[in-house]
């Protein structure tokens, strides 16, 4: 296997430890060698943003690339900028939901989608071979600063929803941007849509002083209690780079990403009179149920938003998304988009709300998640034997092994970074979900012996 530097979400590391300026500059040189032309760069508000961005930009310019710096913006704004301006590509300096000491470098392809793995491999090859392009003094690139990247982005989001209905619904929201990049888009979007918002942590600060930037329930307690104590119609939370959105309903209930995914998927299918929805194999059956009852079709992929986006392009899907609150609207762009998700859910609440009613209408399932140790060298053979063992059941090997039982499923995925399997089960009751996991774990243990 060739050497790898990109993980599932670009290159990430602790600043001045794994994520050094040397790495950033060399990666900039590799990306510039691969992309050439004009490349846009943007960042989230991390304290190391300027340092890492400068190093990457230096590397890019040494290869002759013209760098356009659009400053601190959500990841989807960079993606939109690439597509709208027909650039060679883009780079986002972000570590999304990781702790503040981390930063990351993520590539955007020329069509605005996340860089597919085979292209990352080509950049890795240049990086490890150090086969960088190096321009003469009179051909090096320059750096331009562009402001106002947010405006055309938000204009496009607004053009894709029923703004009049949202405007007339006179909605109230509580917004929590986790002191992340969503602070520069979400308050403006809500204001433009006449949504009265109380904001929390909606000033960008790279130390994430309000709460860690992953929008899990434990981090959103202030948002939840404010929604409960006010008459807000919903709570809205973004992760650090605002490609994902998590909601709280009008009763103060935290909605798992599967739930909002199911609500939006069902609405999109009905709005389009059918169509394909794409989601990874790890998503809840609630999504499939919602899509089917609206007359749509579901297609499963491997886990990871770039894979979902590519499958959507390939199949002409009307919608797609992940269970972590990353929703993809093809009419806007083929990547997870926090602002588009907010605007569409507001439209749905304005037309069909309250949100709690929509939540109660989502089929309920129970999940069990656990890990089981397995040496890296044994993972593949054990999974092959597992498929043979369950040959009488419906088995899906799109990503790991997913076995469908009478009223649920178990998914076994090998960890890419640790010597273990992740086991997820879903069923109509907690007891059944645990039973499915117990049974699969026993089989895995016997296959390992
Ligand atoms: Mg993110």
mmCIF file of N, CA, C and O in Angstrom, residues 225-261:
data_model
loop_
_atom_site.group_PDB
_atom_site.id
_atom_site.type_symbol
_atom_site.label_atom_id
_atom_site.label_comp_id
_atom_site.label_asym_id
_atom_site.label_seq_id
_atom_site.Cartn_x
_atom_site.Cartn_y
_atom_site.Cartn_z
ATOM 1 N N UNK A 225 -31.800 24.187 27.002
ATOM 2 C CA UNK A 225 -32.573 24.837 28.067
ATOM 3 C C UNK A 225 -33.138 26.180 27.600
ATOM 4 O O UNK A 225 -34.236 26.555 28.008
ATOM 5 N N UNK A 226 -32.431 26.860 26.703
ATOM 6 C CA UNK A 226 -32.987 28.127 26.187
ATOM 7 C C UNK A 226 -34.210 27.880 25.303
ATOM 8 O O UNK A 226 -35.174 28.641 25.348
ATOM 9 N N UNK A 227 -34.166 26.819 24.522
ATOM 10 C CA UNK A 227 -35.338 26.491 23.699
ATOM 11 C C UNK A 227 -36.526 26.167 24.610
ATOM 12 O O UNK A 227 -37.645 26.642 24.392
ATOM 13 N N UNK A 228 -36.242 25.400 25.662
ATOM 14 C CA UNK A 228 -37.313 25.008 26.590
ATOM 15 C C UNK A 228 -37.904 26.214 27.329
ATOM 16 O O UNK A 228 -39.104 26.295 27.528
ATOM 17 N N UNK A 229 -37.035 27.139 27.766
ATOM 18 C CA UNK A 229 -37.517 28.244 28.597
ATOM 19 C C UNK A 229 -38.060 29.404 27.768
ATOM 20 O O UNK A 229 -38.613 30.349 28.309
ATOM 21 N N UNK A 230 -37.898 29.328 26.431
ATOM 22 C CA UNK A 230 -38.463 30.388 25.593
ATOM 23 C C UNK A 230 -39.584 29.758 24.773
ATOM 24 O O UNK A 230 -39.868 28.582 24.913
ATOM 25 N N UNK A 231 -40.206 30.547 23.926
ATOM 26 C CA UNK A 231 -41.250 29.931 23.096
ATOM 27 C C UNK A 231 -40.691 29.657 21.692
ATOM 28 O O UNK A 231 -41.399 29.762 20.703
ATOM 29 N N UNK A 232 -39.397 29.303 21.622
ATOM 30 C CA UNK A 232 -38.758 29.088 20.325
ATOM 31 C C UNK A 232 -39.392 27.914 19.578
ATOM 32 O O UNK A 232 -39.823 26.933 20.172
ATOM 33 N N UNK A 233 -39.436 28.037 18.266
ATOM 34 C CA UNK A 233 -39.958 26.960 17.413
ATOM 35 C C UNK A 233 -38.923 25.866 17.196
ATOM 36 O O UNK A 233 -39.271 24.753 16.823
ATOM 37 N N UNK A 234 -37.657 26.218 17.366
ATOM 38 C CA UNK A 234 -36.601 25.214 17.201
ATOM 39 C C UNK A 234 -35.258 25.758 17.693
ATOM 40 O O UNK A 234 -35.085 26.965 17.863
ATOM 41 N N UNK A 235 -34.341 24.840 17.921
ATOM 42 C CA UNK A 235 -32.952 25.200 18.206
ATOM 43 C C UNK A 235 -32.098 24.712 17.052
ATOM 44 O O UNK A 235 -32.394 23.684 16.439
ATOM 45 N N UNK A 236 -31.057 25.480 16.730
ATOM 46 C CA UNK A 236 -30.194 25.149 15.588
ATOM 47 C C UNK A 236 -28.741 25.162 16.060
ATOM 48 O O UNK A 236 -28.315 26.125 16.704
ATOM 49 N N UNK A 237 -27.973 24.111 15.734
ATOM 50 C CA UNK A 237 -26.554 24.076 16.109
ATOM 51 C C UNK A 237 -25.709 23.627 14.925
ATOM 52 O O UNK A 237 -26.099 22.725 14.179
ATOM 53 N N UNK A 238 -24.565 24.286 14.764
ATOM 54 C CA UNK A 238 -23.602 23.877 13.743
ATOM 55 C C UNK A 238 -22.364 23.281 14.403
ATOM 56 O O UNK A 238 -22.067 23.579 15.561
ATOM 57 N N UNK A 239 -21.607 22.490 13.653
ATOM 58 C CA UNK A 239 -20.272 22.087 14.115
ATOM 59 C C UNK A 239 -19.294 23.224 13.764
ATOM 60 O O UNK A 239 -19.704 24.269 13.252
ATOM 61 N N UNK A 240 -18.011 23.041 14.063
ATOM 62 C CA UNK A 240 -17.035 24.127 13.948
ATOM 63 C C UNK A 240 -16.911 24.741 12.567
ATOM 64 O O UNK A 240 -16.625 25.933 12.435
ATOM 65 N N UNK A 241 -17.119 23.959 11.503
ATOM 66 C CA UNK A 241 -16.975 24.520 10.157
ATOM 67 C C UNK A 241 -18.307 24.585 9.414
ATOM 68 O O UNK A 241 -18.343 24.830 8.205
ATOM 69 N N UNK A 242 -19.395 24.360 10.159
ATOM 70 C CA UNK A 242 -20.754 24.602 9.662
ATOM 71 C C UNK A 242 -21.109 23.872 8.375
ATOM 72 O O UNK A 242 -21.860 24.378 7.547
ATOM 73 N N UNK A 243 -20.567 22.673 8.198
ATOM 74 C CA UNK A 243 -21.104 21.856 7.113
ATOM 75 C C UNK A 243 -22.217 20.957 7.647
ATOM 76 O O UNK A 243 -22.989 20.393 6.887
ATOM 77 N N UNK A 244 -22.298 20.837 8.965
ATOM 78 C CA UNK A 244 -23.339 20.002 9.565
ATOM 79 C C UNK A 244 -24.264 20.830 10.453
ATOM 80 O O UNK A 244 -23.846 21.827 11.034
ATOM 81 N N UNK A 245 -25.514 20.363 10.578
ATOM 82 C CA UNK A 245 -26.505 21.042 11.405
ATOM 83 C C UNK A 245 -27.254 20.031 12.262
ATOM 84 O O UNK A 245 -27.649 18.975 11.766
ATOM 85 N N UNK A 246 -27.418 20.373 13.507
ATOM 86 C CA UNK A 246 -28.198 19.547 14.431
ATOM 87 C C UNK A 246 -29.338 20.413 14.962
ATOM 88 O O UNK A 246 -29.165 21.611 15.194
ATOM 89 N N UNK A 247 -30.528 19.810 15.138
ATOM 90 C CA UNK A 247 -31.685 20.587 15.573
ATOM 91 C C UNK A 247 -32.208 20.128 16.939
ATOM 92 O O UNK A 247 -32.010 18.986 17.356
ATOM 93 N N UNK A 248 -32.899 21.058 17.596
ATOM 94 C CA UNK A 248 -33.629 20.778 18.832
ATOM 95 C C UNK A 248 -35.077 21.158 18.524
ATOM 96 O O UNK A 248 -35.316 22.215 17.924
ATOM 97 N N UNK A 249 -36.044 20.307 18.893
ATOM 98 C CA UNK A 249 -37.426 20.658 18.527
ATOM 99 C C UNK A 249 -38.031 21.630 19.536
ATOM 100 O O UNK A 249 -37.398 22.003 20.525
ATOM 101 N N UNK A 250 -39.281 22.062 19.250
ATOM 102 C CA UNK A 250 -39.914 23.090 20.073
ATOM 103 C C UNK A 250 -40.192 22.624 21.500
ATOM 104 O O UNK A 250 -40.502 23.421 22.369
ATOM 105 N N UNK A 251 -40.080 21.307 21.745
ATOM 106 C CA UNK A 251 -40.234 20.815 23.116
ATOM 107 C C UNK A 251 -38.866 20.649 23.792
ATOM 108 O O UNK A 251 -38.770 20.108 24.885
ATOM 109 N N UNK A 252 -37.818 21.063 23.115
ATOM 110 C CA UNK A 252 -36.482 20.990 23.715
ATOM 111 C C UNK A 252 -35.823 19.640 23.553
ATOM 112 O O UNK A 252 -34.839 19.341 24.217
ATOM 113 N N UNK A 253 -36.348 18.816 22.662
ATOM 114 C CA UNK A 253 -35.737 17.496 22.440
ATOM 115 C C UNK A 253 -34.601 17.600 21.422
ATOM 116 O O UNK A 253 -34.796 18.141 20.332
ATOM 117 N N UNK A 254 -33.448 17.047 21.776
ATOM 118 C CA UNK A 254 -32.296 16.985 20.873
ATOM 119 C C UNK A 254 -32.615 15.962 19.781
ATOM 120 O O UNK A 254 -33.008 14.835 20.077
ATOM 121 N N UNK A 255 -32.454 16.339 18.529
ATOM 122 C CA UNK A 255 -32.752 15.403 17.436
ATOM 123 C C UNK A 255 -31.458 14.796 16.911
ATOM 124 O O UNK A 255 -30.554 15.530 16.483
ATOM 125 N N UNK A 256 -31.377 13.487 16.939
ATOM 126 C CA UNK A 256 -30.223 12.836 16.332
ATOM 127 C C UNK A 256 -30.278 13.093 14.833
ATOM 128 O O UNK A 256 -31.352 13.304 14.269
ATOM 129 N N UNK A 257 -29.102 13.078 14.205
ATOM 130 C CA UNK A 257 -29.032 13.390 12.784
ATOM 131 C C UNK A 257 -29.938 12.511 11.925
ATOM 132 O O UNK A 257 -30.484 12.968 10.921
ATOM 133 N N UNK A 258 -30.132 11.261 12.342
ATOM 134 C CA UNK A 258 -31.021 10.350 11.602
ATOM 135 C C UNK A 258 -32.434 10.912 11.502
ATOM 136 O O UNK A 258 -33.117 10.739 10.501
ATOM 137 N N UNK A 259 -32.859 11.569 12.596
ATOM 138 C CA UNK A 259 -34.227 12.068 12.668
ATOM 139 C C UNK A 259 -34.422 13.242 11.705
ATOM 140 O O UNK A 259 -35.372 13.233 10.903
ATOM 141 N N UNK A 260 -33.534 14.224 11.728
ATOM 142 C CA UNK A 260 -33.684 15.351 10.798
ATOM 143 C C UNK A 260 -33.477 14.879 9.352
ATOM 144 O O UNK A 260 -34.146 15.347 8.435
ATOM 145 N N UNK A 261 -32.571 13.910 9.182
ATOM 146 C CA UNK A 261 -32.352 13.346 7.844
ATOM 147 C C UNK A 261 -33.647 12.715 7.321
ATOM 148 O O UNK A 261 -34.034 12.928 6.162
#
